[in-house]
Coordinates of C-alpha atoms and ligand atoms in Angstrom, one line a residue:
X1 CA -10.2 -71.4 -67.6
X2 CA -12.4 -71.9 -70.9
X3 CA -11.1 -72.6 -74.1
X4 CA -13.5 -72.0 -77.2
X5 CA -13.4 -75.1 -79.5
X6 CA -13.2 -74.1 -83.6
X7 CA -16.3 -75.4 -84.3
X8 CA -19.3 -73.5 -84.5
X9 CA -23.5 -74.2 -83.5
X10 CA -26.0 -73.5 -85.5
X11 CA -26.3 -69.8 -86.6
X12 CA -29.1 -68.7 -88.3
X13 CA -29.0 -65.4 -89.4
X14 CA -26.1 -65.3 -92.3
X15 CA -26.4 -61.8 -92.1
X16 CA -25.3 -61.6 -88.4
X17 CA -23.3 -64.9 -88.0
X18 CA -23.6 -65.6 -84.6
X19 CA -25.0 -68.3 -82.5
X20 CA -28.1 -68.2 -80.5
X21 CA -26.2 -68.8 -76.9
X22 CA -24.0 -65.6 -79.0
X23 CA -20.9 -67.3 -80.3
X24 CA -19.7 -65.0 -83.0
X25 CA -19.0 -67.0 -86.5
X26 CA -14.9 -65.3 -86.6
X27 CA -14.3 -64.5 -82.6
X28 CA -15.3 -67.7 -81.8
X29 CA -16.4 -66.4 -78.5
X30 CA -19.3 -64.9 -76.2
X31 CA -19.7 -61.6 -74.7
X32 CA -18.8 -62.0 -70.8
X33 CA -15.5 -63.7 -73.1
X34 CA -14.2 -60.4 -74.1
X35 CA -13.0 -57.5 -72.1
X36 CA -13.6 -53.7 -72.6
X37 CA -10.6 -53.4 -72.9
X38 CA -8.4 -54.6 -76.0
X39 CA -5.1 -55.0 -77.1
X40 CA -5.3 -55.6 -80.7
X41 CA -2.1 -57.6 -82.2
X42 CA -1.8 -58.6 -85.7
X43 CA 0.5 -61.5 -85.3
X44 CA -0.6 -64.2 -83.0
X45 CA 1.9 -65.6 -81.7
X46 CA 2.3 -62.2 -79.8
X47 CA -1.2 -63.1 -77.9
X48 CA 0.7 -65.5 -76.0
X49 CA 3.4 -62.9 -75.1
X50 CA 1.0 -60.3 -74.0
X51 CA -0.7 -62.8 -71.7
X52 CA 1.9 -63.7 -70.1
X53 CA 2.2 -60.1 -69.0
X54 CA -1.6 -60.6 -67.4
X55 CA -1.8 -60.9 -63.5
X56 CA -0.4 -64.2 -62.6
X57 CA -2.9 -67.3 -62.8
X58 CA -5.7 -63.9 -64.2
X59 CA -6.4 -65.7 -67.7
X60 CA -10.3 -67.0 -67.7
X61 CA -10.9 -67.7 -71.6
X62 CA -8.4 -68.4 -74.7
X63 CA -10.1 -68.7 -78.0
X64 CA -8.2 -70.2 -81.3
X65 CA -10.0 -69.3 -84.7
X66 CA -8.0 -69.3 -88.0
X67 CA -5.6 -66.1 -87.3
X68 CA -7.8 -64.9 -84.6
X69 CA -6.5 -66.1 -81.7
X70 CA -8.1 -63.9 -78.1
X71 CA -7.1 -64.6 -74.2
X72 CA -8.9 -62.7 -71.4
X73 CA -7.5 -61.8 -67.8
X74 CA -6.7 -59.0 -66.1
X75 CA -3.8 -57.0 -65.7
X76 CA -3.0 -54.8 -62.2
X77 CA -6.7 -56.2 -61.3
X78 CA -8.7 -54.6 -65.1
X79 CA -9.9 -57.0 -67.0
X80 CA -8.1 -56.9 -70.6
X81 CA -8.0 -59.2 -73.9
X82 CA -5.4 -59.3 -75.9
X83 CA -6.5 -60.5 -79.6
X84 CA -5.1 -60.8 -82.7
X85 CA -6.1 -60.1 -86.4
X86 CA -3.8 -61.1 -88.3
X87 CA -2.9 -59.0 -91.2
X88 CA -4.5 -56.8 -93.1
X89 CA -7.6 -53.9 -92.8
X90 CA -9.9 -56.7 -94.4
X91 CA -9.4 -59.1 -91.1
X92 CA -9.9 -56.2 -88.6
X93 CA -13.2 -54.7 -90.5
X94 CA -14.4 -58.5 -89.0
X95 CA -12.6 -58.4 -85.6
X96 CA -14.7 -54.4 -85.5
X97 CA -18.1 -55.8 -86.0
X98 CA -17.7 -58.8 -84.2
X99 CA -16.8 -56.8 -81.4
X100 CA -19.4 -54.3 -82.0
X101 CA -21.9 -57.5 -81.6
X102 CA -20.6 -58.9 -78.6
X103 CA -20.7 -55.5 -76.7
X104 CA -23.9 -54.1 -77.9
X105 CA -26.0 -57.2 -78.9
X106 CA -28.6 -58.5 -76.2
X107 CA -28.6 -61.9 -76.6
X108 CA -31.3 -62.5 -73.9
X109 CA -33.5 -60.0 -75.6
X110 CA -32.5 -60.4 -79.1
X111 CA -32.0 -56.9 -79.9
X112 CA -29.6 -54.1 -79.7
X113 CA -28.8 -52.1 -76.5
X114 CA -29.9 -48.9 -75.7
X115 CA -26.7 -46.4 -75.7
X116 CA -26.3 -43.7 -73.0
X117 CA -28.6 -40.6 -73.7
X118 CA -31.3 -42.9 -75.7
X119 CA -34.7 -41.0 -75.5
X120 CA -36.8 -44.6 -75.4
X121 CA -34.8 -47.2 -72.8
X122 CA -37.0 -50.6 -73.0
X123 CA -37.7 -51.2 -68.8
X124 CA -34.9 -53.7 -67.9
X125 CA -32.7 -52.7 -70.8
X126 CA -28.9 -52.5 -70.3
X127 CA -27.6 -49.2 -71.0
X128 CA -24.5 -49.4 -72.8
X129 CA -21.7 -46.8 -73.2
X130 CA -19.7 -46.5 -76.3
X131 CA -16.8 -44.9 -74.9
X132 CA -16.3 -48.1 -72.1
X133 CA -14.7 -50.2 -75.8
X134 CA -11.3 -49.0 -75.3
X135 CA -8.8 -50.8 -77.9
X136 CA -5.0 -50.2 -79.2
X137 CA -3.3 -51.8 -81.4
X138 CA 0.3 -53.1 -80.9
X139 CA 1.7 -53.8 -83.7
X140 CA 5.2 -53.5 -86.3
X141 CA 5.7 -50.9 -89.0
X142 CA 8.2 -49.6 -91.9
X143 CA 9.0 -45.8 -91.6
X144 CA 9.2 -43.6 -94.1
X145 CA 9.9 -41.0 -91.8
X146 CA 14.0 -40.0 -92.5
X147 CA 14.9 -39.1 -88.5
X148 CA 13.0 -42.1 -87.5
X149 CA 15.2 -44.3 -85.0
X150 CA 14.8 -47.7 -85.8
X151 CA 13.2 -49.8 -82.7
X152 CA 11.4 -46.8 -81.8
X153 CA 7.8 -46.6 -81.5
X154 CA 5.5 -44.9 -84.4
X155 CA 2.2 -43.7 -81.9
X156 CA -1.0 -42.4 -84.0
X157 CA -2.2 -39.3 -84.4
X158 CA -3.8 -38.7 -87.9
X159 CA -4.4 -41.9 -90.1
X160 CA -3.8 -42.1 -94.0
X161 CA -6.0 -44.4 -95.4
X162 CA -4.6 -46.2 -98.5
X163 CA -6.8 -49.5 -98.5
X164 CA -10.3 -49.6 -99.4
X165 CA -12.2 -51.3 -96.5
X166 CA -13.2 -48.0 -95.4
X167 CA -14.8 -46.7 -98.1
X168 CA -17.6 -49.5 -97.9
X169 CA -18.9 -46.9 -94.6
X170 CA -20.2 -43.8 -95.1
X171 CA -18.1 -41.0 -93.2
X172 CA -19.5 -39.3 -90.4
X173 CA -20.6 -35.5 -90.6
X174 CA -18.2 -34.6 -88.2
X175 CA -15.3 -36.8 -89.6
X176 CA -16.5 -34.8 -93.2
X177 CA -16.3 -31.8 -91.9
X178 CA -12.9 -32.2 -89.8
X179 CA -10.8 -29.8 -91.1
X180 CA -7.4 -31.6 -89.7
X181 CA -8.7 -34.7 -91.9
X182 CA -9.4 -32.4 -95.2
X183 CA -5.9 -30.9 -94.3
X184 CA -4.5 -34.8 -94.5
X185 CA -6.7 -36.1 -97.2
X186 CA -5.9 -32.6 -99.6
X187 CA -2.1 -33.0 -98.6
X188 CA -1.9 -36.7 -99.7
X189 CA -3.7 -36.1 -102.5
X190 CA -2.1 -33.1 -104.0
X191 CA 1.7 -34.1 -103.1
X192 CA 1.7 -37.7 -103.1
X193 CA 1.0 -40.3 -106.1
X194 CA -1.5 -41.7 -103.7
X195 CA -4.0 -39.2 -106.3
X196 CA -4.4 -42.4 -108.3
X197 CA -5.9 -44.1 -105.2
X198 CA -8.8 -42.9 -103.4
X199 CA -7.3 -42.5 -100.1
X200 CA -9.4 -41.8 -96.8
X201 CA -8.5 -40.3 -93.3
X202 CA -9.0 -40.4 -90.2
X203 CA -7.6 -40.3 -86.6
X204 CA -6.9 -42.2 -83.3
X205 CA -9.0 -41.0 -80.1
X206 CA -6.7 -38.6 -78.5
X207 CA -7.6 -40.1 -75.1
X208 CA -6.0 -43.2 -76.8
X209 CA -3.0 -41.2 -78.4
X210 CA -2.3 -39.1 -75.1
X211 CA -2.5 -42.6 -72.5
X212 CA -0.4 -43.8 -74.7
X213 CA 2.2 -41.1 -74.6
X214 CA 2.1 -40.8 -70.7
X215 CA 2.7 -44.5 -70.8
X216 CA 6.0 -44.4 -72.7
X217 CA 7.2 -40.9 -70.7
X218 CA 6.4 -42.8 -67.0
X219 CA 8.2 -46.1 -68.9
X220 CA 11.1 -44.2 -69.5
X221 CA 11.0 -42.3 -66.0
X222 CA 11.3 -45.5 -64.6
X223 CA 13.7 -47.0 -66.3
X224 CA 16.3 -49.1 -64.1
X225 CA 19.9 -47.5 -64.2
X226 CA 21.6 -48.1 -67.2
X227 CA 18.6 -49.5 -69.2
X228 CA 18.0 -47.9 -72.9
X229 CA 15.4 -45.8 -73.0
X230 CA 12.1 -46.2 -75.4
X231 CA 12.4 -43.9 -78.3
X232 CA 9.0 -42.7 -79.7
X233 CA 7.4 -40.8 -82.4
X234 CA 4.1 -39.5 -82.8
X235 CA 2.9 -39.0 -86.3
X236 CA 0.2 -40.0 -89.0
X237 CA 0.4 -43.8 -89.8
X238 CA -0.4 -44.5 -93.4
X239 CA -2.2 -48.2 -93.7
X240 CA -1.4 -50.0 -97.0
X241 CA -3.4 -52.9 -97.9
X242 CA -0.9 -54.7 -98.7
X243 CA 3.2 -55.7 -97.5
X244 CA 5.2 -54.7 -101.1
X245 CA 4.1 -52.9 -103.6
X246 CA 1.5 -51.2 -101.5
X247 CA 4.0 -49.7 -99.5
X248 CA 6.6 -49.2 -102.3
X249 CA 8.9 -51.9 -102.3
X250 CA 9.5 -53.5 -105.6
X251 CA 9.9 -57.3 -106.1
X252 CA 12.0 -58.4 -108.9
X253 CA 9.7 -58.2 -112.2
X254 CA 7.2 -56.6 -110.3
X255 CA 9.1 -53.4 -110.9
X256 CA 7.7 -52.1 -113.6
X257 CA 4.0 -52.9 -112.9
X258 CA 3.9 -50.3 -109.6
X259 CA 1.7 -47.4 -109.9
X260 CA 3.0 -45.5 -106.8
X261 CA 6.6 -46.5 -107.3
X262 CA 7.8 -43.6 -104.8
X263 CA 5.6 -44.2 -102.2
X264 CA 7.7 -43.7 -99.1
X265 CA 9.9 -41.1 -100.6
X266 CA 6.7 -39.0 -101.2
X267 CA 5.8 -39.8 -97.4
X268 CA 8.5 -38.6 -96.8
X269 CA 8.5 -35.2 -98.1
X270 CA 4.8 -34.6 -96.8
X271 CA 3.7 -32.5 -94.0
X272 CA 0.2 -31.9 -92.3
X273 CA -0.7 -28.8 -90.7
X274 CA -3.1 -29.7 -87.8
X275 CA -4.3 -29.1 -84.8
X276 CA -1.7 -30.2 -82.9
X277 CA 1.2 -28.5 -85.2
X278 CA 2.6 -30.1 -87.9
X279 CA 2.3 -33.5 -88.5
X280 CA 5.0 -35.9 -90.5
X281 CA 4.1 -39.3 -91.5
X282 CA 5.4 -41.4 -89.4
X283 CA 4.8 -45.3 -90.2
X284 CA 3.2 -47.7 -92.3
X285 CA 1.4 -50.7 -92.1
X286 CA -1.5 -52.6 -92.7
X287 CA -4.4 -52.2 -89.7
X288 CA -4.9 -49.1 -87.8
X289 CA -6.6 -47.3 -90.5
X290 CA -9.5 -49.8 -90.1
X291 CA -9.1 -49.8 -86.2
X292 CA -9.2 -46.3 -86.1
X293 CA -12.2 -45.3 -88.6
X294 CA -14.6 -48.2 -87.7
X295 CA -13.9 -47.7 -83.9
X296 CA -14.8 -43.8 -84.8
X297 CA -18.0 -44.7 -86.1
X298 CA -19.2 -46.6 -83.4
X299 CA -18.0 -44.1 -80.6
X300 CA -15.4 -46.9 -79.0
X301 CA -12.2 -44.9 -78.0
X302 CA -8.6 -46.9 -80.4
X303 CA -5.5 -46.0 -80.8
X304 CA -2.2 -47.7 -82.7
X305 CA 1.6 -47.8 -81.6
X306 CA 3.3 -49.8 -83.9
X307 CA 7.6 -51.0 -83.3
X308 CA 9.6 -49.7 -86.5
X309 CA 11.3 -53.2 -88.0
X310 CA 11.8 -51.2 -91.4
X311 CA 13.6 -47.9 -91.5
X312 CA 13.2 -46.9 -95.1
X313 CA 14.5 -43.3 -95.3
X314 CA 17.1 -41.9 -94.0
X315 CA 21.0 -42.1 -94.4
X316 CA 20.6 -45.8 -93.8
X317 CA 17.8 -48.1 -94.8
X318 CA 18.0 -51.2 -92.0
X319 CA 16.0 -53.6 -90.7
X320 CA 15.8 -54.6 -86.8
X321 CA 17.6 -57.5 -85.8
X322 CA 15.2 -60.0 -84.3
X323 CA 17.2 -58.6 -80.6
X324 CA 15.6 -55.3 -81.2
X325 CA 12.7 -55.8 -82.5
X326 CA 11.9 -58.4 -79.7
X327 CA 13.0 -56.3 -77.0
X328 CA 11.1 -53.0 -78.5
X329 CA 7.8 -55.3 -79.0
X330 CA 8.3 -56.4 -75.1
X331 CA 8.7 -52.6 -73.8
X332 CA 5.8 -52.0 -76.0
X333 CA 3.7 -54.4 -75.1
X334 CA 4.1 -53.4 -71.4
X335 CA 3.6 -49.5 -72.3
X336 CA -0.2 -50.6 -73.6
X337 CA -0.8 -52.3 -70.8
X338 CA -0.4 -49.7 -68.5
X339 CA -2.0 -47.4 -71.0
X340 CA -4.8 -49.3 -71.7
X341 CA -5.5 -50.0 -68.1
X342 CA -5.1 -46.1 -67.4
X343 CA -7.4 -44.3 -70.1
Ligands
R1P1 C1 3.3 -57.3 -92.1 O1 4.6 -57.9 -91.8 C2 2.5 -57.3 -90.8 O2 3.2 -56.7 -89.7 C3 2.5 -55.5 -89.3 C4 1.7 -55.1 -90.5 O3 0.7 -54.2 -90.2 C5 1.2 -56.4 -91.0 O4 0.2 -57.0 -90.3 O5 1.8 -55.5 -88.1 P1 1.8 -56.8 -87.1 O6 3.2 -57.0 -86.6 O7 0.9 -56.3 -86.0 O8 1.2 -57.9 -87.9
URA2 N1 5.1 -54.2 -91.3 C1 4.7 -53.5 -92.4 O1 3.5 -53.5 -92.8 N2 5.6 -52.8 -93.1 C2 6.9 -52.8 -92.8 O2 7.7 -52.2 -93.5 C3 7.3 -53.6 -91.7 C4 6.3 -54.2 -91.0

């Protein structure tokens, strides 16, 4: 097995941080390093827990970097990486391009790759497909959702955007002209105090959103006798960039300095008509927003299913135990394996 050390060689470009054997500044790591296929974690401690789960003696590279912390095997015989961001959309808009380097940077040519459907393919160019980046994020939430079981899983359908990092890229036509994302965006806007922010939207891959459903439904049918099943709820996840008053909570003399004092009671009360029917919100937290709108823009396929710690509405407001939220990260961490293997 390889282990990447935290220092870096020489990069030259401080533009594109990256070495010129193609060590990226953050990842700390080179292409062949990385899998397709991604579990994205925020904390990273839990990279250790996920690998664990890889096929026995199957991890080939570990990288350490600041929060970013990656290991690469394979699990039922696909080659997967499991790597954390640490918190926040501003860590994960770096994790995004770094990956978008490694997978579509030639190093040996020094230029991009050619995508599938090209007109002009360079002789001896590698040919890469966008949809092959296949990435979701496992993660913890708050829910301002009031039938929201606590321990259950919050799964991605529609995002909310509430941080900024987003709005540094230009949306795509088609994610402008979107009329499930206008419904989100003019929903938000016009019921919510979220008018004082500019908020974006988007949406997981539905590839991503549906593998991931299948994955908790066979989890469930093959539960051993007696065990508690997985609860799950699918719903719009609304990404704060921030842990307290960006998602509502107020802190001692911070109480009177909140602009969006309500925050989760107005999630609460909102509903989107899309697509798929309606839509509640069902979770916040602080990543998938950027996952999910930078992953769009490149074409990769991501996804989000994050364990709800914080129940927030409700009858009862709680918080998990350390029991259950271990045991529901565990059952979800072996869901997106299988789901991320299957997609
Ligand atoms: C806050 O406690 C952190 O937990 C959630 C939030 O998104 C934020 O990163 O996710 P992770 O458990 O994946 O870090
Ligand atoms: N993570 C969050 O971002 N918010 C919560 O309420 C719990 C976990």
């Amino acid at each position: 097995m390889s282990k990447a050390t935290h220092t870096h060689g020489l990069m030259k470009d401080p533009d594109l941080p990256v070495t010129a054997d193609g060590v990226t500044y953050h990842l700390n790591c080179k292409s062949d390093q990385l899998a397709d296929r991604i579990l994205l974690v925020g904390d990273p401690g839990r990279v250790d827990t996920v690998a664990a789960c890889f096929d026995a003696g199957s991890v080939r590279f570990r990288s350490e970097n600041r929060e970013i912390f990656i290991a690469t095997g394979t699990y039922k015989g696909t080659p997967v990486s499991v790597l954390s961001t640490g918190m926040g959309t501003d860590n994960v808009e770096i994790v995004i391009n770094e990956i978008h380097l490694l997978k579509e940077y030639d190093f040996e040519r020094c230029s991009w790759r050619p995508r599938v459907g090209d007109a002009d393919v360079p002789p001896g160019a590698k040919v890469f497909d966008p949809s092959s980046v296949k990435m979701i994020r496992v993660g913890t939430c708050g829910s301002p959702f009031p039938d929201m079981p606590l321990a259950a899983l919050a799964i991605t359908r529609h995002v909310i955007g509430m941080d900024n990092t987003c709005l540094y890229y230009k949306v795509k036509e088609q994610m402008q002209k979107s009329k499930d994302l206008q419904e989100v965006q003019r929903v938000v806007k016009e019921q919510t105090s979220l008018g004082a922010i500019d908020v974006y939207a988007t949406k997981a891959h539905p590839a991503i959103t549906n593998g991931i459903v299948a994955a908790c439904k066979a989890f469930n049918d093959n539960l051993p006798a007696g065990a508690t099943e997985q609860l799950y709820v699918v719903g719009a996840t609304a990404t704060a960039s921030g842990f307290y008053a960006c998602q509502g909570r107020a802190v001692g003399r911070f109480r009177e300095h909140l602009l969006v004092p309500k925050l989760v009671e107005e999630l609460s009360k909102v509903q989107f008509d899309v697509s798929e029917g309606k839509e509640i919100v069902a979770n916040i937290e602080m990543e998938t927003s950027a996952v999910c709108f930078l992953s769009h823009l490149l074409g990769y396929q991501a996804g989000s299913m994050c364990v709800v710690v914080a129940k927030r509405a409700g009858a009862e407001h709680l918080f998990t135990t350390s029991e259950q939220s271990g045991q529901a990260l565990k059952n979800a961490i072996q869901i997106a394996l299988e789901a991320i293997v299957a997609v």
